Coordinates of C-alpha atoms and ligand atoms in Angstrom, one line a residue:
X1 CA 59.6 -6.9 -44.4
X2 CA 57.1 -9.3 -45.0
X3 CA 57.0 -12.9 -46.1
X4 CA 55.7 -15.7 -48.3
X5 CA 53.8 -18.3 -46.0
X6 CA 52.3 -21.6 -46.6
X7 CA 50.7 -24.0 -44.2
X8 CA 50.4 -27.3 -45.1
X9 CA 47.7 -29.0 -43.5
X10 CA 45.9 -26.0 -42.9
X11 CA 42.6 -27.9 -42.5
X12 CA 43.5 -30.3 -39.7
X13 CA 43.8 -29.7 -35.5
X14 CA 47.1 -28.3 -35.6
X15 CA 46.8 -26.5 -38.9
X16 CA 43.9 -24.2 -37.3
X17 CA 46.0 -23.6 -34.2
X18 CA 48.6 -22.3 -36.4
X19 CA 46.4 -19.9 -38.5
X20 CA 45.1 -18.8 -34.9
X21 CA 48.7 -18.2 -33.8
X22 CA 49.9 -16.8 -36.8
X23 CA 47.3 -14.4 -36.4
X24 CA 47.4 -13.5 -32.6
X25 CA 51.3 -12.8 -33.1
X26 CA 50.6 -10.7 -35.7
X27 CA 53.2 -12.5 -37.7
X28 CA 54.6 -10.6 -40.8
X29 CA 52.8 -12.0 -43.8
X30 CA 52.7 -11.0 -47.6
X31 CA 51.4 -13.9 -49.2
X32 CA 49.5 -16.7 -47.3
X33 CA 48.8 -20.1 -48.6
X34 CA 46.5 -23.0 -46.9
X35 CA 47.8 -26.5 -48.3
X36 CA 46.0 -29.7 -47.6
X37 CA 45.4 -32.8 -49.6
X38 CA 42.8 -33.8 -52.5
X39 CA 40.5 -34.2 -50.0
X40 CA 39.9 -30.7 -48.6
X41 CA 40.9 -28.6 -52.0
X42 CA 39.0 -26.3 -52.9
X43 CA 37.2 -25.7 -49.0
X44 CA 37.1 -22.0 -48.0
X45 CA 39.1 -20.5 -44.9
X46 CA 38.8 -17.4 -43.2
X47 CA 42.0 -15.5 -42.2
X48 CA 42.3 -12.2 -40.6
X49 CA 38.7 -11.0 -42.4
X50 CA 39.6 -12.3 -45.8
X51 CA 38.6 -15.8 -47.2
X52 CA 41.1 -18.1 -48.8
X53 CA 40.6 -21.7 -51.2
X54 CA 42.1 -24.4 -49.6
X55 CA 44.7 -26.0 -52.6
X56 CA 46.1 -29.3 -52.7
X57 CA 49.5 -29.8 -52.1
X58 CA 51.8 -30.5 -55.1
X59 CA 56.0 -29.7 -55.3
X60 CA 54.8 -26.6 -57.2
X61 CA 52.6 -24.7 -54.5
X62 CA 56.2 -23.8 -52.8
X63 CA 57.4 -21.7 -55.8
X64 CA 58.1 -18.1 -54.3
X65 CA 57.4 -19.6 -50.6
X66 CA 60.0 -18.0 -47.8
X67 CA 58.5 -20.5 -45.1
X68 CA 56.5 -23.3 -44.8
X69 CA 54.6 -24.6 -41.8
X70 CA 54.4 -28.5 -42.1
X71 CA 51.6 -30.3 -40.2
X72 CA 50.3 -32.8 -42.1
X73 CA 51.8 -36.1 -41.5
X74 CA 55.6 -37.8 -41.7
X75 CA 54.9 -39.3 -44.8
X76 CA 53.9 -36.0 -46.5
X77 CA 56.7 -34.2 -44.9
X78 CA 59.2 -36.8 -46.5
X79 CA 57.2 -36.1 -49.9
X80 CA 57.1 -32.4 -50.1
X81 CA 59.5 -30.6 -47.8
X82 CA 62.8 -31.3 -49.9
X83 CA 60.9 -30.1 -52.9
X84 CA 59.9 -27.1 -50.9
X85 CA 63.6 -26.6 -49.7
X86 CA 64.7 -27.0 -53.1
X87 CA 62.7 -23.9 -53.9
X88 CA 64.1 -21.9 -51.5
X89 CA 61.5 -22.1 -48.8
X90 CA 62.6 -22.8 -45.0
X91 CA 60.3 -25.9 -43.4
X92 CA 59.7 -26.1 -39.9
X93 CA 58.1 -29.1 -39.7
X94 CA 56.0 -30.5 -36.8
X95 CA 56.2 -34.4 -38.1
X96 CA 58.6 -36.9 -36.9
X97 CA 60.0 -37.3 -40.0
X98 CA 63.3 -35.5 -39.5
X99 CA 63.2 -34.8 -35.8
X100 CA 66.4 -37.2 -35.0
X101 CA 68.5 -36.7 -38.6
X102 CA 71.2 -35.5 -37.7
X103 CA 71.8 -32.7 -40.3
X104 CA 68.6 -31.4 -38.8
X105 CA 68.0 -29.2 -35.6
X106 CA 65.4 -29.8 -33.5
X107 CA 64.0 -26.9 -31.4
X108 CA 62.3 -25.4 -28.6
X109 CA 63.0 -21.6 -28.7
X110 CA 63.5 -21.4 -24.4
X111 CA 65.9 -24.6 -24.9
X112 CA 67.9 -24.1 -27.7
X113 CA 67.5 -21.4 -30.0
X114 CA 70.6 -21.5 -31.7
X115 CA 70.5 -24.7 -33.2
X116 CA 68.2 -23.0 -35.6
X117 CA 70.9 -21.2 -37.2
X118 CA 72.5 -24.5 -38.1
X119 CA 69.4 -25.4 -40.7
X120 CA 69.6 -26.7 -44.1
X121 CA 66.6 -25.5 -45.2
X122 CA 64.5 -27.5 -42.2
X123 CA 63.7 -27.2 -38.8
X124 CA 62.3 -30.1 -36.9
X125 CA 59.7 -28.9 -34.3
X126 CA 59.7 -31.5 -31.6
X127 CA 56.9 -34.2 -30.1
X128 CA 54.4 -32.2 -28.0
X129 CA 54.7 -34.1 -24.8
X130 CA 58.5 -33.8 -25.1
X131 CA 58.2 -29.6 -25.6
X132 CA 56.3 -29.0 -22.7
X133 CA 58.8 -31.0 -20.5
X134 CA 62.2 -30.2 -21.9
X135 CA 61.0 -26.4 -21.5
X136 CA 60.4 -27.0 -17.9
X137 CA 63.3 -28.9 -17.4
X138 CA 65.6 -26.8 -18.8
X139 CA 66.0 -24.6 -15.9
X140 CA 66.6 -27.7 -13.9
X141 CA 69.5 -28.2 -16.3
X142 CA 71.0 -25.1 -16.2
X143 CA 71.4 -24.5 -12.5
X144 CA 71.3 -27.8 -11.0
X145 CA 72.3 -30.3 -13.3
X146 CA 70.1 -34.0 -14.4
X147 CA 71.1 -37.0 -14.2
X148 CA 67.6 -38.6 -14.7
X149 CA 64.0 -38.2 -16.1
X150 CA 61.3 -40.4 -15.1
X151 CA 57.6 -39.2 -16.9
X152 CA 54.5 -40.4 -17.0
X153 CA 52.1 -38.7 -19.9
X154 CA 48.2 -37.9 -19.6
X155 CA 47.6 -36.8 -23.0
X156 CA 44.4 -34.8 -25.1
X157 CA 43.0 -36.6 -27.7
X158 CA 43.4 -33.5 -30.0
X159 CA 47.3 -34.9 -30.5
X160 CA 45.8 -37.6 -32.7
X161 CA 43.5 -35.4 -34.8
X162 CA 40.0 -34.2 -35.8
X163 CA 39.3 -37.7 -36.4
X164 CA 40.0 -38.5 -33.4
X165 CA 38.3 -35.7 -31.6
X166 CA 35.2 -37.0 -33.3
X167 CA 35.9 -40.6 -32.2
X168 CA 35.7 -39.3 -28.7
X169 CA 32.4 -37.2 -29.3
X170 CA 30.8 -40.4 -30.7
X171 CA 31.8 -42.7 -28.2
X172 CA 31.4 -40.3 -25.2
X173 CA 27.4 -40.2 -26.5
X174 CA 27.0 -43.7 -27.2
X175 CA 28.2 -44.6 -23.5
X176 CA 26.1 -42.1 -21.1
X177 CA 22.9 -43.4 -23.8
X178 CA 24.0 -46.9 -23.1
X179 CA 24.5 -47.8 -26.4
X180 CA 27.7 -50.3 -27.5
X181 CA 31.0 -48.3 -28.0
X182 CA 32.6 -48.3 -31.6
X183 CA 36.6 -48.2 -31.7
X184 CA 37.6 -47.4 -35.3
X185 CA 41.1 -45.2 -34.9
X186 CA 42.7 -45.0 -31.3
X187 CA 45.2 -45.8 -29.8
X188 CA 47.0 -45.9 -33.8
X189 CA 45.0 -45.1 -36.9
X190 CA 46.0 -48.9 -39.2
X191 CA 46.9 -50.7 -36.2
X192 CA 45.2 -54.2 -35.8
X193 CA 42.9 -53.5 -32.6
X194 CA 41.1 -50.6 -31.6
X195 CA 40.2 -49.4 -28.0
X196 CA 37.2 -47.0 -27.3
X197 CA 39.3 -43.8 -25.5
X198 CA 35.5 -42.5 -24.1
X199 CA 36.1 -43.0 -20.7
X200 CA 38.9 -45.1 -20.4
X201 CA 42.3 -44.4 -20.2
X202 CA 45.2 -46.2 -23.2
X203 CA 48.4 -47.1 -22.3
X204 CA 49.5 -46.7 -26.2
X205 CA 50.4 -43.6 -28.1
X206 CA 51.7 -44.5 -31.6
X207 CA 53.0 -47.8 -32.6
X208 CA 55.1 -50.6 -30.5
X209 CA 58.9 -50.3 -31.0
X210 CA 60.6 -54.0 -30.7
X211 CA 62.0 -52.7 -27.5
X212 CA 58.3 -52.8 -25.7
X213 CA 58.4 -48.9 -25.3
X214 CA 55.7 -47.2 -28.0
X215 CA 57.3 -44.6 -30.7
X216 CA 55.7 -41.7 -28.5
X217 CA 58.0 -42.9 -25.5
X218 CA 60.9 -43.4 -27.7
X219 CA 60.2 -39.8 -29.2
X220 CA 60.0 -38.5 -25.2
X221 CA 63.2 -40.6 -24.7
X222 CA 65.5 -39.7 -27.3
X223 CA 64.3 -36.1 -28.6
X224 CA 65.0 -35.0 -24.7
X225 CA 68.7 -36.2 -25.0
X226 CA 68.9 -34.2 -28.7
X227 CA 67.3 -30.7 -27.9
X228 CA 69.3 -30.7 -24.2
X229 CA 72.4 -31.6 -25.8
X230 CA 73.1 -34.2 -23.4
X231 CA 73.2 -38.3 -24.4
X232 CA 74.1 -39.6 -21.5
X233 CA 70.7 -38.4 -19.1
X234 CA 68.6 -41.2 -18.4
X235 CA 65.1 -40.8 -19.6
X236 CA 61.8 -43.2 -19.1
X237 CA 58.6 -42.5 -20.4
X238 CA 55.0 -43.9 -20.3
X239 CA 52.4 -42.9 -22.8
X240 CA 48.7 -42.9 -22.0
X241 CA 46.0 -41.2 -23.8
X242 CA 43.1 -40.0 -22.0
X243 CA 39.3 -38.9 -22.8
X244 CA 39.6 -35.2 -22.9
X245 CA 40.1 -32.7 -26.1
X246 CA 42.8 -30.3 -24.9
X247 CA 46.3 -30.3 -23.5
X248 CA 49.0 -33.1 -22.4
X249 CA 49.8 -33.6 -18.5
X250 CA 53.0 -34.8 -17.2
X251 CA 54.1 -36.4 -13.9
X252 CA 57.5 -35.9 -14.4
X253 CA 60.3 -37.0 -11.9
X254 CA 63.7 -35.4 -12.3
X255 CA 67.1 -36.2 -10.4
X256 CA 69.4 -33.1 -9.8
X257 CA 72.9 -33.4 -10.1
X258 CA 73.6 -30.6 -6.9
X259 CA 73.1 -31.8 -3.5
X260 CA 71.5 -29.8 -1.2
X261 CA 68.9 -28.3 -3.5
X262 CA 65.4 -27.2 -1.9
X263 CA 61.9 -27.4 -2.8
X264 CA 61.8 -23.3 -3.1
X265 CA 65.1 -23.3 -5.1
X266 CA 63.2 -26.1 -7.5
X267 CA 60.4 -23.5 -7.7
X268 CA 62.4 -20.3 -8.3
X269 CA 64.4 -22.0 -11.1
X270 CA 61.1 -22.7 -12.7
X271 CA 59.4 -19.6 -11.9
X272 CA 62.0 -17.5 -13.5
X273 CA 62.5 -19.3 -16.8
X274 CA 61.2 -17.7 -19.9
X275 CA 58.0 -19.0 -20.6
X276 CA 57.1 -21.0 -17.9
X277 CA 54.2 -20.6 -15.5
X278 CA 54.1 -21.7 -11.8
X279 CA 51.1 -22.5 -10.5
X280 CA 52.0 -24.1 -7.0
X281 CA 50.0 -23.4 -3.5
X282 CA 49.1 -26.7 -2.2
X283 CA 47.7 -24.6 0.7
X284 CA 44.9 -22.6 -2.1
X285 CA 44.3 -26.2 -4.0
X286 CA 46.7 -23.7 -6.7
X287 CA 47.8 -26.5 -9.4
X288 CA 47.4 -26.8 -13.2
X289 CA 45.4 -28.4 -15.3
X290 CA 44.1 -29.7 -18.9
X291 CA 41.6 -27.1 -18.9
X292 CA 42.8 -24.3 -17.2
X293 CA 45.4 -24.2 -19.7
X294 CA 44.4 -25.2 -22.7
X295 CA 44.1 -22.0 -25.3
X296 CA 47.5 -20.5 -23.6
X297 CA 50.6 -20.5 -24.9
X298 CA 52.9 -20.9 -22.0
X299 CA 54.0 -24.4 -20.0
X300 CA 52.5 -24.4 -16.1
X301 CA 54.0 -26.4 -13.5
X302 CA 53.1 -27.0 -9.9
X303 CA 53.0 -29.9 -7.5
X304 CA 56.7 -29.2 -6.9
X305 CA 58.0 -31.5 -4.2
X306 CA 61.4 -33.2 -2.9
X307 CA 61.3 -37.2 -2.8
X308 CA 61.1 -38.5 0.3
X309 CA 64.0 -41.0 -0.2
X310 CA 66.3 -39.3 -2.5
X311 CA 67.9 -36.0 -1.9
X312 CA 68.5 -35.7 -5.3
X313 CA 64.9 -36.4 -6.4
X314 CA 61.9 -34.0 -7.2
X315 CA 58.5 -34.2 -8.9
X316 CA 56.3 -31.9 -10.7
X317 CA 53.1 -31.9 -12.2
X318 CA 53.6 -30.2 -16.0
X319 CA 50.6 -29.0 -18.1
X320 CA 50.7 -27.0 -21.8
X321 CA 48.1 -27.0 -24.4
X322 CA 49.2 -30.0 -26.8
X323 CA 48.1 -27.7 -30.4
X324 CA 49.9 -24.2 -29.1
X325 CA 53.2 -24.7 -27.2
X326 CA 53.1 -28.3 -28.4
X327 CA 52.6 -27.4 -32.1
X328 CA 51.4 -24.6 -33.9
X329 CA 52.9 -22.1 -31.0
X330 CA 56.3 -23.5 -31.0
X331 CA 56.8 -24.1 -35.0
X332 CA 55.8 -20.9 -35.5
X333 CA 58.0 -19.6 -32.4
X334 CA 60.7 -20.9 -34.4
X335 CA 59.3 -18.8 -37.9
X336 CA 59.8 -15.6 -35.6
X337 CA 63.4 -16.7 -34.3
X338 CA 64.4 -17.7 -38.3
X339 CA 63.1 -13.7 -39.1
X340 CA 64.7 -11.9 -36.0
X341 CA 67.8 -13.4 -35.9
X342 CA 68.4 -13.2 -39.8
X343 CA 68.8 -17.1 -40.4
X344 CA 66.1 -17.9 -43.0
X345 CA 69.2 -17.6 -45.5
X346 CA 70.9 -21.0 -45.2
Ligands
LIG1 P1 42.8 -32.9 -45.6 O1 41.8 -32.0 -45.0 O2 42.8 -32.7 -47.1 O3 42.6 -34.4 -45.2 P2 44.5 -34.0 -38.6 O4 45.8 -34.0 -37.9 O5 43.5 -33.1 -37.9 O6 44.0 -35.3 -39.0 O7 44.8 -33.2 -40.0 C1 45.7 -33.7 -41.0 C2 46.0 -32.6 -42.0 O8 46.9 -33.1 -43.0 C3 44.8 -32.1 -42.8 O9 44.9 -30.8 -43.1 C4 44.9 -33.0 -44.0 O10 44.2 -32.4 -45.2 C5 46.4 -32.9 -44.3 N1 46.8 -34.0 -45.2 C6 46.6 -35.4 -45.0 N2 47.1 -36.0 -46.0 C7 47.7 -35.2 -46.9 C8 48.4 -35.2 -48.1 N3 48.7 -36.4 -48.7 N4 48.9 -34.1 -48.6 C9 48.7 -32.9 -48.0 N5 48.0 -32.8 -46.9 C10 47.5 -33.9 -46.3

C-alpha cells in the first residue's frame, strides 16, 4: 500500500531534510505534495527524478492527504493541522505547538513508540536537542534508573533556519574581511536586540520565559519529563548557539539511581541501544563531533566518564545532526511506525 503525503514547509532547512529522508527510506508514496507559504508558490522541486510546483498552503491542499509532515512554524501548525486532521490526514508535526497538550503524544520512536497509538489525528515530534538526549538517555533509564539531568547545549545554526544559515555566511565573510558585523535575526527572529552568531558563541535560543530559563531550555526541561514518562526527574538545561551549520552537541550530566554502576556498564547500556552510536577511545582521540555526524541519522555519544565526587554521577558528550534525527528523520520515523503498526486509523 501506498499513501497520500504532504510536506508542509517543503522549501525550508528541515523541509529539504525530510524530502531527502523520505527518499533515502524509500518511504511508500502515492501522491506527494510540497506545501509552503505565498512566498515560495509556484518554485519547482525535484523528487526522486520527477519535478514538482511548490503550492501554497490553504485548509484545502489536505483533501485526500493520509499524512502530513509539518515543519513550517507553531503558528502555521495551530492554523492548518486541525483543518488537516479534520480531513482525515494524520500530522506529525515538528513545531512546538502541541508538543506538551496533553491529548497529544510526543515521540521519539527508541523511547516511546507506543504513545503513537494514542493519537488523535497528531503527533508531536519533539525539540531537537531534547531527541538526541532522551534517546541516549533512555538506556540509562531502563537499566539504571535517573534521578537527575544536568545539560549544556552547543547547537548548529541550521535549527533556526535558511535565514539564519545565511546570516552566518554573511557575517562569517564580513569578519575575516574586516568589515563591521550586521545582526538582523539571531539569537530570536522579532526579538529587540540582535547578536552576530559569526564567531561568537549566544547564550539564548528562543525567547526568555519569566522564570530566567529560555523556551528552548524549558522545551529540554519539560519535554524530557513527557516522552520518559517520568515528572519527578530533575532536569537543567543551558541553551547556546554556536557558529557552525550542522548538528547540536550536548554535555550532558546524568545521576543513576543504582549504586555501584561502572564506566563500562554506562558504555554497554549505551552501546547496545537501538540507534545509538558509541564513539569512545580517549586513548585513539575516538569522540564525536558536529561534523563527523552531521548527514547521519543515528545519535553518537562518547566521553563517557564517572564523576569524581558522586558515585552516582556520569557525563557524556552527545552529538546527532539537528535536521535528521532532530527533525526530518525522527517525524518521519514516526510516519513509518504510524504504517507498520496499523495506527494511522484513529
Ligand atoms: P516559504 O518558502 O514560502 O517561506 P525555514 O525553517 O528554513 O525558515 O523554513 C520555513 C518553512 O516554512 C518554509 O518552507 C516556509 O515557506 C514555510 N512557511 C513559512 N510561513 C508559512 C505559512 N504562513 N504557511 C505555510 N508555510 C510557511
Amino acid at each position: 500500500q501506498r499513501y497520500n503525503v504532504a510536506v508542509v514547509g517543503a522549501t525550508g532547512a528541515v523541509g529539504a531534510k525530510m524530502l531527502e529522508t523520505l527518499d533515502k527510506k524509500n518511504f511508500p508514496i502515492n501522491e506527494l505534495y510540497l506545501l509552503s507559504s505565498k512566498r515560495s508558490a509556484g518554485k519547482e522541486l525535484e523528487f526522486q527524478g520527477k519535478t514538482y510546483t511548490v503550492q501554497e498552503t490553504t485548509p484545502e491542499s489536505f483533501e485526500g492527504i493520509d499524512i502530513a509532515l509539518f515543519s513550517a512554524g507553531g503558528s502555521v501548525s495551530k492554523k492548518f493541522a486541525p483543518e488537516a486532521v479534520k480531513r482525515g490526514a494524520v500530522v506529525v508535526d515538528n513545531t512546538s505547538a502541541y508538543r506538551m497538550d496533553p491529548e497529544v503524544p510526543l515521540v521519539v520512536p527508541e523511547v516511546n513508540e507506543a504513545d503513537i497509538k494514542t493519537h488523535n489525528g497528531i503527533i508531536a515530534n519533539p525539540n531537537c536537542s531534547t531527541i538526541q538526549m532522551v534517546a541516549a538517555l533512555k538506556p540509562i533509564q531502563d537499566q539504571f534508573g535517573m534521578s537527575r539531568v544536568i545539560v549544556s547545549t552547543y547547537q548548529a545554526v541550521s535549527g533556526a533556519g535558511n535565514e539564519a544559515l545565511d546570516e552566518l555566511r554573511t557575517q562569517s565573510k564580513a569578519f575575516l574581511e574586516g568589515e563591521n558585523l550586521e545582526a538582523e535575526l539571531l539569537p530570536v527572529s522579532g526579538e529587540k536586540h540582535h547578536y552576530p552568531i559569526a564567531f561568537n558563541a549566544l547564550p539564548q535560543i528562543d525567547v526568555f520565559q519569566e522564570n530566567g530559563y529560555t523556551f528552548e531550555e524549558m522545551k529540554m526541561i519539560n519535554e524530557t519529563k513527557k516522552i520518559m514518562h517520568d515528572d519527578k526527574v530533575h532536569v537543567a538545561a543551558t541553551c547556546v548557539r554556536l557558529p557552525f551549520f550542522t548538528s547540536h552537541a550536548e554535555s550532558v550530566y546524568v545521576e543513576v539511581n543504582k549504586e555501584g554502576v561502572t564506566a563500562d556498564q554506562f558504555k554497554s547500556a549505551i552501546s547496545n541501544a537501538e540507534g545509538i552510536v558509541l564513539e569512545d577511545d580517549p586513548e585513539n582521540q575516538v569522540y564525536p563531533t558536529p561534523l563527523s555526524s552531521a548527514g547521519k541519522c543515528d545519535v553518537f555519544v562518547g566521553r563517557i566518564r564517572k564523576d569524581l565526587d558522586n558515585e552516582k554521577g556520569f557525563h557524556l558528550w552527545v552529538v546527532s545532526d539537528n535536521l535528521l534525527k532532530g527533525a526530518a528523520w525522527n517525524s518521519v520515523q514516526i510516519a513509518e511506525s504510524l504504517i507498520k503498526n496499523n495506527w494511522l486509523q484513529k
